[in-house]
């Protein structure tokens, strides 16, 4: 029989789970010092008694505090919470021998912890001068209750739940009332899917399942169902696995004027809920005063007993206390039964519905319906504690979110984690289920992925949330970050590996912490409130790292594990996926439901920080990455990290160089990292502009090594072509196709220089191509001068700290004369002047002023004496040209940030506000002093155009395309002129 099999198997698995839990505690206790246990937060050492009193049901409650006389004002940070079972020990340790008794935490604050003791062992009392240790214990109350429920289920013969049990074990088909009574909805706002679920629940005789995906108003629906049941005169027992979920229902039902009663220790309830607790109602009842008096008497007797040292007198007090407690219990019992009977809806946690609690005062047939919310997060055995009390059950939840936490992997694998809800859907399919399909939480861009991957594409976003964004919140500025619902920050190839810790459950990634922190900064700077942001990570270690970094600055921001955030929502969610490794291992992340939960907490914005290269190895995570790439904005982590470039991208291509050429230090710079151009660029894409974005994005997956390899082989390929051309005397020149990108052209340029060939680029944009030809007659190949070779070691020292640059970006100059440092210096002087002129123009064009330019004064013009530039300068009277070309060269080579020497040849970014090239550490406007301009610019554009480009990074870069084209064209024509003048000059020489 299915039932018996289920019970015996589940009992076995529960035992296994229990043992795993005990084992864990034992490992702590045996192998870890008390001090370390305290550091882990599961132990509190050397506390003193603050006070002692009698609480509800005659429990003794003691308040423990740190040793104030020694100056300890607050408890060490710990993981104790209300409801935890704790052992209290004498200060010699935390062993079984030193245990005084066990109790339950009722309250915890920074300054003290309160513990209630159900039955203090005879004579056990606490010395007000003594010191005590507290240790969290594995809670076996839950296990005992579940076991008892399973055994009761197994032995169930007749009772209210008989036919329900048959249905739930497949022995009878679920049935429904043939006709529904006409009814009116209490909540007129319900959507169609919610109404359908309510009607269905009312119509079913034994079982109805309400499947509520994230944000679909599951609780709203459950509340309506309960109100309808009450209207029909049913008594309802309503449960959920967590106190929070129960409290939520209490609040909502109370608002609808239902007569509710909340069971459970008041210390475990939200403050706003406490007035609905049994204690509170009891305190208002007629018996309250009598009960209070009895309690006082007990307290008095306790004090009296302590003062007496004589055995006989103590005995008298003990007897008196016993009598008083008995009377207290009798009075309370009568009062409780009365209160319970008059409530329409009794609410508790699943395990709180046990019959060793107040419910034991009710007759077996009292309840008609049992409603279990968040059913997919509960162990089935915990559901049976309540289910045995009624003839009909309504189960609500989402089995596509996380199942209950289970310590024993094997028990989970053998089926302990299968929830009742999921099991029933497996048995009966959709016939017992109604799914809610309108969601009221997420921007549709966030929802679509979850809908497609988890809910058969059935979800639709309600119009009130469909398009909502962070920028729509009051006080939030409209910037890129607040205007996109989906932001993927990709760390692939950035070297931000996870920490290498063997423990599968504890993984951390400091690099991701830094990026999260930077993103939080931009969100909060844009006006998003910290309390509206959740930072979520799947691993506790990462949560700790994130808290360390962020909590002090943003105390109101919630930083939690995915599992700890289930059932919640926030306007903005920042998710750090942590895993980044060569093996592509995702481990714990491979639980699809965990990722589903994490993403669907977000209302208006989700940012995912992850290494797409690693997480793509998992199909479900890949679908998320793909979705975000497709409809969201994608950035590379390069954009966020300082100092990453020098660390990860200093490369040496010495092996690809030949010695024959006149390689200037500028060219050496060029050698460093060609091929990274695409990767370094802002890989921002929007829905309007996602082709380029995803290309870039894909590109960024290639690792540094691979790029380097590709680069070498490309180099060899082109070089071979050029060498073949050189052998073929019939060929006048070698034109490379326009399909060559800037990087390819850079290689051609380099090879031509090495082989002493002339090279020239023509055309614009996509039509641009480079041609190589033989040098005219006997044009001398430039040898590096002595001076140059010497200074090559420290070439950058010579260059000034701020290097202005015109707007030529990532496009290498088509031709480059060999220059020496002196020449450069002189040209720099000229450039200063040129730039000042440009400045004036720019100011007119846009309201943005380069931050640090024009500060250096030109010391006057001097003619250069040696080097190729000399020839060029002589040949081209317009000395604007020298400035131009060297500015281009310079702009393309070194970061403009003060003292930064990072090459920006291929990894550079142009700042549109100051028109200078920066390395990836310094390109962010805020970093190098253009922050205010960026902000005001963003605001200006928005107010002017009324829209914000989601991936506005792209647009911004081409903001000044005219200028770029203008400069390029100017350079090209100058180069052509130069080439022809050179020819004529050489001819003159020859003749
Ligand atoms: N029919 C409706 N019309 C408008 N808003 C609704 C409707 N149903 C639910 N909502 C809103 O959706 C939000 C979530 O609803 P509710 O609290 O019932 O869901 P929940 O059960 O807590 O969440 P979840 O569905 O994620 O479990 C609430 O803000 C609620 O006001
Ligand atoms: Zn700038
Ligand atoms: Zn820099």
mmCIF file of N, CA and C in Angstrom, residues 794-876:
data_model
loop_
_atom_site.group_PDB
_atom_site.id
_atom_site.type_symbol
_atom_site.label_atom_id
_atom_site.label_comp_id
_atom_site.label_asym_id
_atom_site.label_seq_id
_atom_site.Cartn_x
_atom_site.Cartn_y
_atom_site.Cartn_z
ATOM 1 N N UNK A 794 62.862 53.387 -20.297
ATOM 2 C CA UNK A 794 61.860 54.147 -19.536
ATOM 3 C C UNK A 794 61.244 55.242 -20.380
ATOM 4 N N UNK A 795 60.620 54.843 -21.412
ATOM 5 C CA UNK A 795 60.149 55.857 -22.353
ATOM 6 C C UNK A 795 59.080 56.766 -21.744
ATOM 7 N N UNK A 796 58.300 56.228 -20.850
ATOM 8 C CA UNK A 796 57.147 56.980 -20.384
ATOM 9 C C UNK A 796 57.521 58.103 -19.428
ATOM 10 N N UNK A 797 58.695 57.945 -18.818
ATOM 11 C CA UNK A 797 59.114 58.967 -17.879
ATOM 12 C C UNK A 797 59.194 60.333 -18.557
ATOM 13 N N UNK A 798 59.526 60.261 -19.802
ATOM 14 C CA UNK A 798 59.700 61.487 -20.542
ATOM 15 C C UNK A 798 58.380 62.172 -20.878
ATOM 16 N N UNK A 799 57.390 61.365 -21.016
ATOM 17 C CA UNK A 799 56.125 61.942 -21.461
ATOM 18 C C UNK A 799 55.451 62.668 -20.311
ATOM 19 N N UNK A 800 54.767 63.690 -20.644
ATOM 20 C CA UNK A 800 54.097 64.444 -19.580
ATOM 21 C C UNK A 800 52.956 63.624 -18.984
ATOM 22 N N UNK A 801 52.506 64.076 -17.869
ATOM 23 C CA UNK A 801 51.516 63.291 -17.160
ATOM 24 C C UNK A 801 50.143 63.339 -17.799
ATOM 25 N N UNK A 802 49.822 64.465 -18.318
ATOM 26 C CA UNK A 802 48.526 64.510 -18.984
ATOM 27 C C UNK A 802 48.750 64.553 -20.471
ATOM 28 N N UNK A 803 48.143 63.648 -21.137
ATOM 29 C CA UNK A 803 48.274 63.650 -22.573
ATOM 30 C C UNK A 803 46.928 63.914 -23.234
ATOM 31 N N UNK A 804 46.815 65.047 -23.815
ATOM 32 C CA UNK A 804 45.577 65.323 -24.528
ATOM 33 C C UNK A 804 45.547 64.537 -25.817
ATOM 34 N N UNK A 805 44.394 64.350 -26.343
ATOM 35 C CA UNK A 805 44.287 63.592 -27.573
ATOM 36 C C UNK A 805 43.045 63.984 -28.328
ATOM 37 N N UNK A 806 43.161 64.042 -29.609
ATOM 38 C CA UNK A 806 41.955 64.229 -30.410
ATOM 39 C C UNK A 806 41.153 62.937 -30.431
ATOM 40 N N UNK A 807 40.046 63.012 -31.075
ATOM 41 C CA UNK A 807 39.057 61.954 -30.907
ATOM 42 C C UNK A 807 39.253 60.731 -31.785
ATOM 43 N N UNK A 808 40.450 60.382 -32.068
ATOM 44 C CA UNK A 808 40.633 59.161 -32.842
ATOM 45 C C UNK A 808 40.706 58.000 -31.876
ATOM 46 N N UNK A 809 39.904 57.043 -32.122
ATOM 47 C CA UNK A 809 39.782 56.039 -31.080
ATOM 48 C C UNK A 809 39.910 54.645 -31.640
ATOM 49 N N UNK A 810 40.706 53.858 -31.000
ATOM 50 C CA UNK A 810 40.948 52.451 -31.289
ATOM 51 C C UNK A 810 41.315 52.189 -32.759
ATOM 52 N N UNK A 811 41.081 53.130 -33.593
ATOM 53 C CA UNK A 811 41.487 53.015 -34.985
ATOM 54 C C UNK A 811 42.961 53.375 -35.026
ATOM 55 N N UNK A 812 43.810 52.456 -35.421
ATOM 56 C CA UNK A 812 45.234 52.825 -35.415
ATOM 57 C C UNK A 812 45.534 53.781 -36.548
ATOM 58 N N UNK A 813 46.516 54.596 -36.397
ATOM 59 C CA UNK A 813 46.850 55.493 -37.498
ATOM 60 C C UNK A 813 47.290 54.654 -38.675
ATOM 61 N N UNK A 814 46.904 55.023 -39.841
ATOM 62 C CA UNK A 814 47.173 54.204 -41.008
ATOM 63 C C UNK A 814 48.650 54.134 -41.318
ATOM 64 N N UNK A 815 49.334 55.143 -40.995
ATOM 65 C CA UNK A 815 50.758 55.130 -41.270
ATOM 66 C C UNK A 815 51.438 55.847 -40.125
ATOM 67 N N UNK A 816 52.643 55.407 -39.854
ATOM 68 C CA UNK A 816 53.241 56.005 -38.683
ATOM 69 C C UNK A 816 54.720 56.221 -38.893
ATOM 70 N N UNK A 817 55.133 57.425 -38.857
ATOM 71 C CA UNK A 817 56.560 57.663 -39.024
ATOM 72 C C UNK A 817 57.290 57.274 -37.759
ATOM 73 N N UNK A 818 58.534 56.900 -37.927
ATOM 74 C CA UNK A 818 59.318 56.616 -36.737
ATOM 75 C C UNK A 818 59.657 57.930 -36.067
ATOM 76 N N UNK A 819 59.463 57.990 -34.806
ATOM 77 C CA UNK A 819 59.714 59.246 -34.116
ATOM 78 C C UNK A 819 60.636 59.012 -32.944
ATOM 79 N N UNK A 820 61.433 59.956 -32.631
ATOM 80 C CA UNK A 820 62.209 59.823 -31.412
ATOM 81 C C UNK A 820 61.605 60.699 -30.336
ATOM 82 N N UNK A 821 62.158 60.579 -29.158
ATOM 83 C CA UNK A 821 61.512 61.227 -28.020
ATOM 84 C C UNK A 821 61.569 62.744 -28.081
ATOM 85 N N UNK A 822 62.668 63.196 -28.608
ATOM 86 C CA UNK A 822 62.797 64.644 -28.693
ATOM 87 C C UNK A 822 61.726 65.214 -29.614
ATOM 88 N N UNK A 823 61.601 64.526 -30.732
ATOM 89 C CA UNK A 823 60.595 64.962 -31.682
ATOM 90 C C UNK A 823 59.228 64.980 -31.020
ATOM 91 N N UNK A 824 59.011 63.886 -30.327
ATOM 92 C CA UNK A 824 57.730 63.772 -29.644
ATOM 93 C C UNK A 824 57.498 64.950 -28.716
ATOM 94 N N UNK A 825 58.531 65.243 -28.000
ATOM 95 C CA UNK A 825 58.411 66.316 -27.020
ATOM 96 C C UNK A 825 58.028 67.625 -27.699
ATOM 97 N N UNK A 826 58.729 67.879 -28.780
ATOM 98 C CA UNK A 826 58.460 69.136 -29.480
ATOM 99 C C UNK A 826 57.053 69.152 -30.056
ATOM 100 N N UNK A 827 56.700 68.007 -30.570
ATOM 101 C CA UNK A 827 55.360 67.953 -31.141
ATOM 102 C C UNK A 827 54.294 68.150 -30.080
ATOM 103 N N UNK A 828 54.619 67.631 -28.947
ATOM 104 C CA UNK A 828 53.691 67.785 -27.839
ATOM 105 C C UNK A 828 53.400 69.265 -27.580
ATOM 106 N N UNK A 829 54.491 70.013 -27.648
ATOM 107 C CA UNK A 829 54.346 71.453 -27.441
ATOM 108 C C UNK A 829 53.355 72.033 -28.436
ATOM 109 N N UNK A 830 53.535 71.607 -29.660
ATOM 110 C CA UNK A 830 52.652 72.132 -30.694
ATOM 111 C C UNK A 830 51.223 71.691 -30.453
ATOM 112 N N UNK A 831 51.152 70.459 -30.072
ATOM 113 C CA UNK A 831 49.820 69.907 -29.864
ATOM 114 C C UNK A 831 49.037 70.688 -28.818
ATOM 115 N N UNK A 832 49.768 71.088 -27.798
ATOM 116 C CA UNK A 832 49.127 71.867 -26.744
ATOM 117 C C UNK A 832 48.387 73.050 -27.349
ATOM 118 N N UNK A 833 49.105 73.671 -28.249
ATOM 119 C CA UNK A 833 48.518 74.844 -28.860
ATOM 120 C C UNK A 833 47.309 74.451 -29.698
ATOM 121 N N UNK A 834 47.538 73.419 -30.470
ATOM 122 C CA UNK A 834 46.449 72.978 -31.337
ATOM 123 C C UNK A 834 45.226 72.646 -30.507
ATOM 124 N N UNK A 835 45.488 72.015 -29.416
ATOM 125 C CA UNK A 835 44.380 71.567 -28.594
ATOM 126 C C UNK A 835 43.621 72.737 -27.983
ATOM 127 N N UNK A 836 44.391 73.737 -27.652
ATOM 128 C CA UNK A 836 43.712 74.905 -27.092
ATOM 129 C C UNK A 836 42.738 75.472 -28.112
ATOM 130 N N UNK A 837 43.174 75.416 -29.342
ATOM 131 C CA UNK A 837 42.283 75.889 -30.400
ATOM 132 C C UNK A 837 41.058 74.986 -30.511
ATOM 133 N N UNK A 838 41.362 73.715 -30.494
ATOM 134 C CA UNK A 838 40.265 72.744 -30.577
ATOM 135 C C UNK A 838 39.280 72.936 -29.434
ATOM 136 N N UNK A 839 39.891 73.234 -28.326
ATOM 137 C CA UNK A 839 39.111 73.442 -27.115
ATOM 138 C C UNK A 839 38.012 74.459 -27.305
ATOM 139 N N UNK A 840 38.416 75.529 -27.886
ATOM 140 C CA UNK A 840 37.478 76.622 -28.106
ATOM 141 C C UNK A 840 36.317 76.119 -28.952
ATOM 142 N N UNK A 841 36.684 75.365 -29.975
ATOM 143 C CA UNK A 841 35.651 74.806 -30.849
ATOM 144 C C UNK A 841 34.737 73.859 -30.076
ATOM 145 N N UNK A 842 35.400 73.016 -29.321
ATOM 146 C CA UNK A 842 34.640 72.020 -28.572
ATOM 147 C C UNK A 842 33.637 72.658 -27.638
ATOM 148 N N UNK A 843 34.091 73.672 -26.988
ATOM 149 C CA UNK A 843 33.232 74.346 -26.014
ATOM 150 C C UNK A 843 31.959 74.801 -26.678
ATOM 151 N N UNK A 844 32.144 75.233 -27.902
ATOM 152 C CA UNK A 844 30.956 75.664 -28.628
ATOM 153 C C UNK A 844 30.075 74.464 -28.925
ATOM 154 N N UNK A 845 30.742 73.385 -29.299
ATOM 155 C CA UNK A 845 29.990 72.189 -29.711
ATOM 156 C C UNK A 845 29.217 71.561 -28.558
ATOM 157 N N UNK A 846 29.884 71.354 -27.489
ATOM 158 C CA UNK A 846 29.201 70.707 -26.376
ATOM 159 C C UNK A 846 29.647 71.317 -25.064
ATOM 160 N N UNK A 847 28.853 71.116 -24.119
ATOM 161 C CA UNK A 847 29.063 71.743 -22.827
ATOM 162 C C UNK A 847 30.032 70.936 -21.982
ATOM 163 N N UNK A 848 31.088 70.489 -22.602
ATOM 164 C CA UNK A 848 32.000 69.632 -21.862
ATOM 165 C C UNK A 848 33.416 70.094 -22.064
ATOM 166 N N UNK A 849 34.090 70.282 -21.013
ATOM 167 C CA UNK A 849 35.414 70.844 -21.068
ATOM 168 C C UNK A 849 36.436 69.834 -20.591
ATOM 169 N N UNK A 850 37.422 69.566 -21.387
ATOM 170 C CA UNK A 850 38.432 68.609 -20.926
ATOM 171 C C UNK A 850 38.995 69.031 -19.589
ATOM 172 N N UNK A 851 39.133 68.048 -18.737
ATOM 173 C CA UNK A 851 39.453 68.372 -17.351
ATOM 174 C C UNK A 851 40.841 68.942 -17.168
ATOM 175 N N UNK A 852 41.802 68.244 -17.690
ATOM 176 C CA UNK A 852 43.158 68.606 -17.296
ATOM 177 C C UNK A 852 44.016 69.081 -18.449
ATOM 178 N N UNK A 853 43.375 69.581 -19.454
ATOM 179 C CA UNK A 853 44.207 69.980 -20.575
ATOM 180 C C UNK A 853 44.462 71.478 -20.562
ATOM 181 N N UNK A 854 45.434 71.819 -21.343
ATOM 182 C CA UNK A 854 45.723 73.240 -21.469
ATOM 183 C C UNK A 854 46.411 73.829 -20.257
ATOM 184 N N UNK A 855 46.842 72.991 -19.365
ATOM 185 C CA UNK A 855 47.489 73.513 -18.182
ATOM 186 C C UNK A 855 48.965 73.757 -18.419
ATOM 187 N N UNK A 856 49.473 72.997 -19.365
ATOM 188 C CA UNK A 856 50.899 73.180 -19.639
ATOM 189 C C UNK A 856 51.116 74.265 -20.675
ATOM 190 N N UNK A 857 52.119 74.991 -20.417
ATOM 191 C CA UNK A 857 52.385 76.061 -21.362
ATOM 192 C C UNK A 857 53.420 75.646 -22.377
ATOM 193 N N UNK A 858 53.153 75.969 -23.573
ATOM 194 C CA UNK A 858 54.128 75.683 -24.609
ATOM 195 C C UNK A 858 55.301 76.634 -24.434
ATOM 196 N N UNK A 859 56.492 76.074 -24.486
ATOM 197 C CA UNK A 859 57.663 76.918 -24.274
ATOM 198 C C UNK A 859 58.211 77.450 -25.585
ATOM 199 N N UNK A 860 57.368 77.394 -26.558
ATOM 200 C CA UNK A 860 57.841 77.907 -27.829
ATOM 201 C C UNK A 860 58.175 76.799 -28.787
ATOM 202 N N UNK A 861 58.290 77.128 -30.018
ATOM 203 C CA UNK A 861 58.491 76.099 -31.033
ATOM 204 C C UNK A 861 59.960 75.912 -31.321
ATOM 205 N N UNK A 862 60.302 74.672 -31.516
ATOM 206 C CA UNK A 862 61.670 74.382 -31.933
ATOM 207 C C UNK A 862 61.597 73.404 -33.076
ATOM 208 N N UNK A 863 62.526 73.500 -33.929
ATOM 209 C CA UNK A 863 62.562 72.560 -35.046
ATOM 210 C C UNK A 863 63.242 71.284 -34.598
ATOM 211 N N UNK A 864 62.705 70.191 -35.049
ATOM 212 C CA UNK A 864 63.342 68.928 -34.724
ATOM 213 C C UNK A 864 64.572 68.761 -35.577
ATOM 214 N N UNK A 865 65.481 67.913 -35.103
ATOM 215 C CA UNK A 865 66.743 67.782 -35.820
ATOM 216 C C UNK A 865 66.916 66.453 -36.511
ATOM 217 N N UNK A 866 66.427 65.436 -35.912
ATOM 218 C CA UNK A 866 66.714 64.133 -36.493
ATOM 219 C C UNK A 866 65.464 63.273 -36.565
ATOM 220 N N UNK A 867 65.578 62.141 -37.215
ATOM 221 C CA UNK A 867 64.488 61.164 -37.257
ATOM 222 C C UNK A 867 63.561 61.401 -38.411
ATOM 223 N N UNK A 868 62.704 60.452 -38.582
ATOM 224 C CA UNK A 868 61.789 60.466 -39.708
ATOM 225 C C UNK A 868 60.876 61.679 -39.655
ATOM 226 N N UNK A 869 60.569 62.083 -38.452
ATOM 227 C CA UNK A 869 59.640 63.189 -38.327
ATOM 228 C C UNK A 869 60.258 64.471 -38.838
ATOM 229 N N UNK A 870 61.549 64.463 -38.759
ATOM 230 C CA UNK A 870 62.245 65.616 -39.301
ATOM 231 C C UNK A 870 61.935 65.738 -40.769
ATOM 232 N N UNK A 871 62.053 64.591 -41.425
ATOM 233 C CA UNK A 871 61.767 64.565 -42.850
ATOM 234 C C UNK A 871 60.327 64.991 -43.077
ATOM 235 N N UNK A 872 59.483 64.382 -42.282
ATOM 236 C CA UNK A 872 58.071 64.675 -42.442
ATOM 237 C C UNK A 872 57.808 66.152 -42.208
ATOM 238 N N UNK A 873 58.403 66.647 -41.149
ATOM 239 C CA UNK A 873 58.150 68.030 -40.805
ATOM 240 C C UNK A 873 58.670 68.964 -41.887
ATOM 241 N N UNK A 874 59.820 68.601 -42.392
ATOM 242 C CA UNK A 874 60.392 69.419 -43.440
ATOM 243 C C UNK A 874 59.546 69.344 -44.697
ATOM 244 N N UNK A 875 59.088 68.151 -44.956
ATOM 245 C CA UNK A 875 58.338 67.924 -46.173
ATOM 246 C C UNK A 875 56.968 68.583 -46.100
ATOM 247 N N UNK A 876 56.417 68.613 -44.947
ATOM 248 C CA UNK A 876 55.080 69.176 -44.810
ATOM 249 C C UNK A 876 55.167 70.471 -44.020
#
